[in-house]
Coordinates of C-alpha atoms in Angstrom, one line a residue:
M1 CA 99.7 72.4 82.8
R2 CA 100.4 73.6 86.2
I3 CA 97.8 72.5 88.7
P4 CA 96.8 75.3 91.2
L5 CA 98.1 75.2 94.5
F6 CA 94.6 75.0 96.2
G7 CA 93.9 72.0 94.0
L8 CA 97.2 70.2 95.2
L9 CA 96.4 71.1 98.8
L10 CA 93.0 69.7 98.5
L11 CA 94.1 66.6 96.7
A12 CA 96.9 66.0 99.3
P13 CA 94.8 64.2 102.0
L14 CA 93.3 62.1 99.3
A15 CA 96.7 61.0 97.9
A16 CA 98.0 60.5 101.5
A17 CA 95.1 58.1 102.3
A18 CA 95.9 56.2 99.2
S19 CA 99.7 55.8 99.5
D20 CA 100.5 56.9 103.3
N21 CA 104.3 57.2 103.1
C22 CA 104.7 57.4 106.8
K23 CA 106.5 54.4 108.1
H24 CA 107.1 55.6 111.6
S25 CA 104.7 58.2 113.0
S26 CA 104.1 60.0 116.4
P27 CA 101.4 62.7 117.2
R28 CA 101.8 66.2 117.7
T29 CA 99.5 68.6 119.4
L30 CA 100.0 72.2 120.5
A31 CA 97.3 74.2 122.4
L32 CA 98.0 78.0 121.4
D33 CA 98.7 80.4 124.3
L34 CA 96.9 83.4 123.0
A35 CA 96.4 85.5 126.3
G36 CA 97.3 89.0 125.0
V37 CA 98.5 88.2 121.6
K38 CA 98.1 90.7 118.7
T39 CA 99.5 88.6 116.0
V40 CA 100.1 84.9 115.4
R41 CA 103.3 84.0 113.3
V42 CA 103.6 80.4 112.0
E43 CA 107.0 79.3 110.6
T44 CA 106.8 76.2 108.8
Q45 CA 110.3 75.4 107.2
E46 CA 110.2 72.4 105.1
H47 CA 106.9 71.0 106.8
D48 CA 103.3 71.3 105.8
V49 CA 100.8 73.2 107.7
R50 CA 97.2 74.0 106.9
L51 CA 95.4 76.7 109.1
R52 CA 91.8 77.8 109.2
A53 CA 90.7 81.0 111.1
A54 CA 87.8 80.4 113.4
P55 CA 85.9 82.2 116.2
G56 CA 86.5 81.3 119.8
A57 CA 89.2 81.5 122.5
S58 CA 90.6 78.0 122.2
H59 CA 92.8 77.2 119.2
A60 CA 95.3 74.4 118.7
L61 CA 97.4 72.7 116.1
Q62 CA 97.5 69.0 115.6
G63 CA 99.0 66.2 113.4
R64 CA 101.8 63.9 113.0
A65 CA 105.6 63.4 112.7
C66 CA 106.5 61.1 110.0
A67 CA 110.0 59.6 109.5
S68 CA 111.7 56.7 107.8
Q69 CA 113.6 56.1 110.9
P70 CA 112.0 55.7 114.2
E71 CA 114.9 57.6 115.8
W72 CA 114.3 60.8 113.8
L73 CA 110.9 61.3 115.3
A74 CA 112.2 63.0 118.2
D75 CA 113.7 65.8 116.3
L76 CA 110.3 66.8 114.7
T77 CA 109.1 69.4 117.0
L78 CA 106.2 71.9 117.4
T79 CA 106.6 74.8 119.8
Q80 CA 105.4 78.2 120.5
E81 CA 107.0 81.4 122.2
R82 CA 106.1 84.9 122.8
Q83 CA 107.9 87.6 121.2
G84 CA 106.2 90.8 122.7
D85 CA 102.6 90.8 121.6
T86 CA 103.3 88.1 118.9
L87 CA 102.9 84.4 119.2
V88 CA 105.6 82.5 117.3
V89 CA 104.6 78.9 116.4
R90 CA 107.4 76.8 114.8
A91 CA 107.2 73.4 113.2
R92 CA 110.9 72.3 112.7
R93 CA 113.5 69.7 112.5
E94 CA 116.1 69.8 115.4
R95 CA 119.9 68.7 114.5
E96 CA 119.6 69.6 110.9
G97 CA 123.1 68.2 110.3
G98 CA 122.3 64.9 112.0
L99 CA 119.5 64.3 109.2
S100 CA 121.6 65.5 106.4
N101 CA 121.2 62.2 104.8
L102 CA 117.4 62.8 103.8
F103 CA 117.3 61.9 100.3
G104 CA 115.8 59.0 98.2
N105 CA 113.5 57.0 100.4
N106 CA 114.6 58.8 103.6
Y107 CA 112.4 61.6 105.1
A108 CA 111.6 63.2 108.3
R109 CA 108.7 65.8 108.1
L110 CA 105.6 67.2 110.1
E111 CA 102.2 67.3 108.8
L112 CA 100.0 69.8 110.6
S113 CA 96.6 71.4 110.6
G114 CA 94.7 73.5 112.9
T115 CA 92.9 76.8 113.7
V116 CA 93.8 80.2 114.5
P117 CA 91.8 83.3 115.9
D118 CA 89.6 84.9 113.3
H119 CA 90.3 88.5 114.7
L120 CA 94.1 88.4 114.4
P121 CA 96.6 89.0 111.6
V122 CA 98.4 85.8 110.9
Q123 CA 102.0 85.8 109.5
L124 CA 102.8 82.7 107.4
V125 CA 106.6 81.8 107.0
V126 CA 107.3 78.9 104.6
G127 CA 110.6 77.4 103.7
S128 CA 110.4 74.6 101.3
G129 CA 107.3 73.2 102.7
D130 CA 103.6 74.1 101.9
G131 CA 101.2 76.2 104.0
L132 CA 97.6 77.3 103.6
L133 CA 95.6 79.8 105.4
E134 CA 92.0 80.3 105.3
G135 CA 89.7 83.0 106.4
A136 CA 92.1 85.2 108.5
A137 CA 91.4 88.8 109.3
S138 CA 94.7 89.9 107.6
A139 CA 97.7 87.9 106.4
S140 CA 101.1 87.8 105.2
A141 CA 103.0 85.0 103.5
D142 CA 106.9 85.0 103.4
V143 CA 107.9 82.0 101.0
G144 CA 111.3 80.7 100.2
S145 CA 111.2 77.7 97.7
G146 CA 108.0 76.2 99.2
D147 CA 104.3 77.0 98.3
A148 CA 101.7 79.0 100.2
G149 CA 97.9 79.5 99.7
L150 CA 96.0 82.4 101.2
R151 CA 92.0 82.0 100.8
G152 CA 89.1 84.3 101.8
I153 CA 91.4 86.7 103.7
R154 CA 89.0 89.5 104.7
G155 CA 91.6 92.3 104.9
A156 CA 95.2 93.1 103.7
V157 CA 97.5 90.6 102.3
T158 CA 101.2 91.2 102.1
A159 CA 103.5 88.8 100.3
K160 CA 107.2 88.0 99.2
V161 CA 108.5 85.1 97.4
G162 CA 111.7 83.8 96.3
S163 CA 111.7 80.5 94.1
G164 CA 108.3 79.3 95.4
D165 CA 104.8 80.0 94.8
I166 CA 102.1 82.0 96.5
E167 CA 98.4 81.8 95.4
V168 CA 95.8 84.2 96.8
D169 CA 92.1 83.7 96.4
G170 CA 90.2 86.6 98.1
A171 CA 91.6 89.3 99.8
G172 CA 90.8 93.0 100.8
S173 CA 93.9 94.3 99.2
L174 CA 97.3 92.9 98.2
K175 CA 100.7 94.2 98.5
V176 CA 103.6 92.0 97.0
L177 CA 107.0 93.2 98.1
S178 CA 109.1 91.3 95.7
I179 CA 108.9 88.4 93.5
G180 CA 112.4 86.5 92.7
S181 CA 112.3 83.6 90.3
G182 CA 108.9 82.2 91.7
D183 CA 105.3 83.0 91.0
V184 CA 102.5 84.9 92.8
S185 CA 99.0 84.3 91.3
A186 CA 95.9 86.2 92.8
R187 CA 92.3 86.7 92.3
N188 CA 89.3 88.4 93.8
I189 CA 91.1 91.3 95.4
G190 CA 88.8 93.8 96.9
G191 CA 90.9 96.9 96.8
K192 CA 94.2 98.1 95.4
V193 CA 97.3 95.8 94.4
E194 CA 100.8 96.9 94.7
V195 CA 104.0 94.9 93.4
G196 CA 107.4 96.1 94.3
S197 CA 109.5 94.3 91.9
I198 CA 109.4 91.2 89.5
G199 CA 112.6 89.6 88.9
S200 CA 112.5 86.5 86.6
G201 CA 109.2 85.1 88.1
D202 CA 105.6 85.9 87.0
F203 CA 102.6 87.7 88.4
E204 CA 99.1 86.8 87.5
L205 CA 96.0 88.8 88.7
D206 CA 92.3 88.2 87.7
G207 CA 90.3 90.7 89.4
A208 CA 90.9 93.7 91.4
H209 CA 88.3 96.3 92.5
G210 CA 91.2 99.1 92.8
D211 CA 94.4 100.5 91.1
V212 CA 97.3 98.1 90.3
K213 CA 100.9 99.6 90.6
I214 CA 104.0 97.6 89.7
G215 CA 107.5 99.3 90.4
S216 CA 109.4 97.1 88.0
I217 CA 109.3 93.9 85.9
G218 CA 112.8 92.4 85.2
S219 CA 112.8 89.2 82.9
G220 CA 109.5 88.1 84.2
D221 CA 106.0 88.6 83.1
A222 CA 103.0 90.2 84.5
D223 CA 99.4 89.3 83.4
L224 CA 96.7 91.4 84.6
R225 CA 92.9 90.9 83.9
N226 CA 89.7 92.5 85.1
V227 CA 91.3 95.7 86.7
S228 CA 88.7 98.2 87.7
G229 CA 91.0 100.9 88.3
A230 CA 94.2 102.3 86.8
V231 CA 97.3 100.1 85.9
R232 CA 100.6 101.7 86.3
V233 CA 104.0 100.1 85.7
D234 CA 107.1 102.1 86.1
S235 CA 109.7 100.1 84.2
I236 CA 109.9 96.9 82.2
G237 CA 113.3 95.2 81.3
S238 CA 113.1 92.2 79.0
G239 CA 110.0 90.7 80.4
D240 CA 106.3 91.0 79.2
L241 CA 103.2 92.9 80.5
D242 CA 99.7 91.8 79.3
V243 CA 96.9 93.6 80.4
R244 CA 93.2 92.6 79.5
G245 CA 90.5 94.9 81.0
A246 CA 91.5 98.0 83.1
G247 CA 90.3 101.5 83.8
S248 CA 93.3 103.0 82.2
L249 CA 97.3 102.0 81.4
S250 CA 100.5 103.7 81.8
V251 CA 104.0 102.6 81.7
G252 CA 107.3 104.7 82.6
S253 CA 109.9 102.7 80.4
V254 CA 110.2 99.7 78.5
G255 CA 113.4 97.7 77.4
S256 CA 113.2 94.7 75.2
G257 CA 110.1 93.6 76.7
D258 CA 106.6 93.7 75.3
V259 CA 103.5 95.4 76.4
R260 CA 100.0 94.1 75.1
H261 CA 96.8 95.2 76.0
R262 CA 93.0 95.1 75.3
D263 CA 89.7 96.3 76.6
V264 CA 91.4 99.3 78.5
R265 CA 88.5 101.7 79.1
G266 CA 90.5 104.9 79.7
A267 CA 93.9 106.6 78.8
I268 CA 96.8 104.4 77.4
D269 CA 100.4 106.0 78.1
L270 CA 103.1 103.8 76.6
P271 CA 106.7 104.7 75.9
R272 CA 108.8 104.0 73.0
K273 CA 111.1 101.1 73.6
R274 CA 114.7 102.0 74.6

């Protein structure tokens, strides 16, 4: 049974307190320079970052660098730079080649938390680490092999995932550009939901107050529940579509995959399998 990402993120501090695998540490603090900024972009790479949107003019990230070797601490950096009207915050490990032997009991990582302005859009870019964002005006998540959680986003959410996982709990609308072999699960979406393509991964949705449109499903699966509007899927390959509760349902084409549905209130338009 997969434990939801939010559960893992909430349990993480407790686990850390019980078994603090941080032999050598040093503090990290970064006061955000937000003058004239219209977007905040946070790049986490393989590190862990927890963000909460909050009112006020002063915001910062803080936490610690952890490493199994003391000389590696200096390579763990937290920086910011302006790119136009976007503030780019980077948690990174310098001299990647010099730390190529991070395996077994060797480690070098950043553990960070902080606040961002609650009136600005936030872009979260996650490599192989974990990222959590709560309460932002709008948000995007671009995830490689790591995990990202977006919770209580008041406006639009845009997401893209490779082999990692994204969980969205509460958003004004949701647009998923693509899902590779990873998973996207979403619930409590206030408006429409759009998904460009699903490769071999999975898309799960529970609760959308609008239409749901999926471009293509390859060998992966889409599980849709409690959709108030219409569900439209352009094409399905060898994957499966399961719809439980929708205003209507239409599918353009189906290969060897399956379409299952129940509690669809309106029209149902399904093609014959190719």
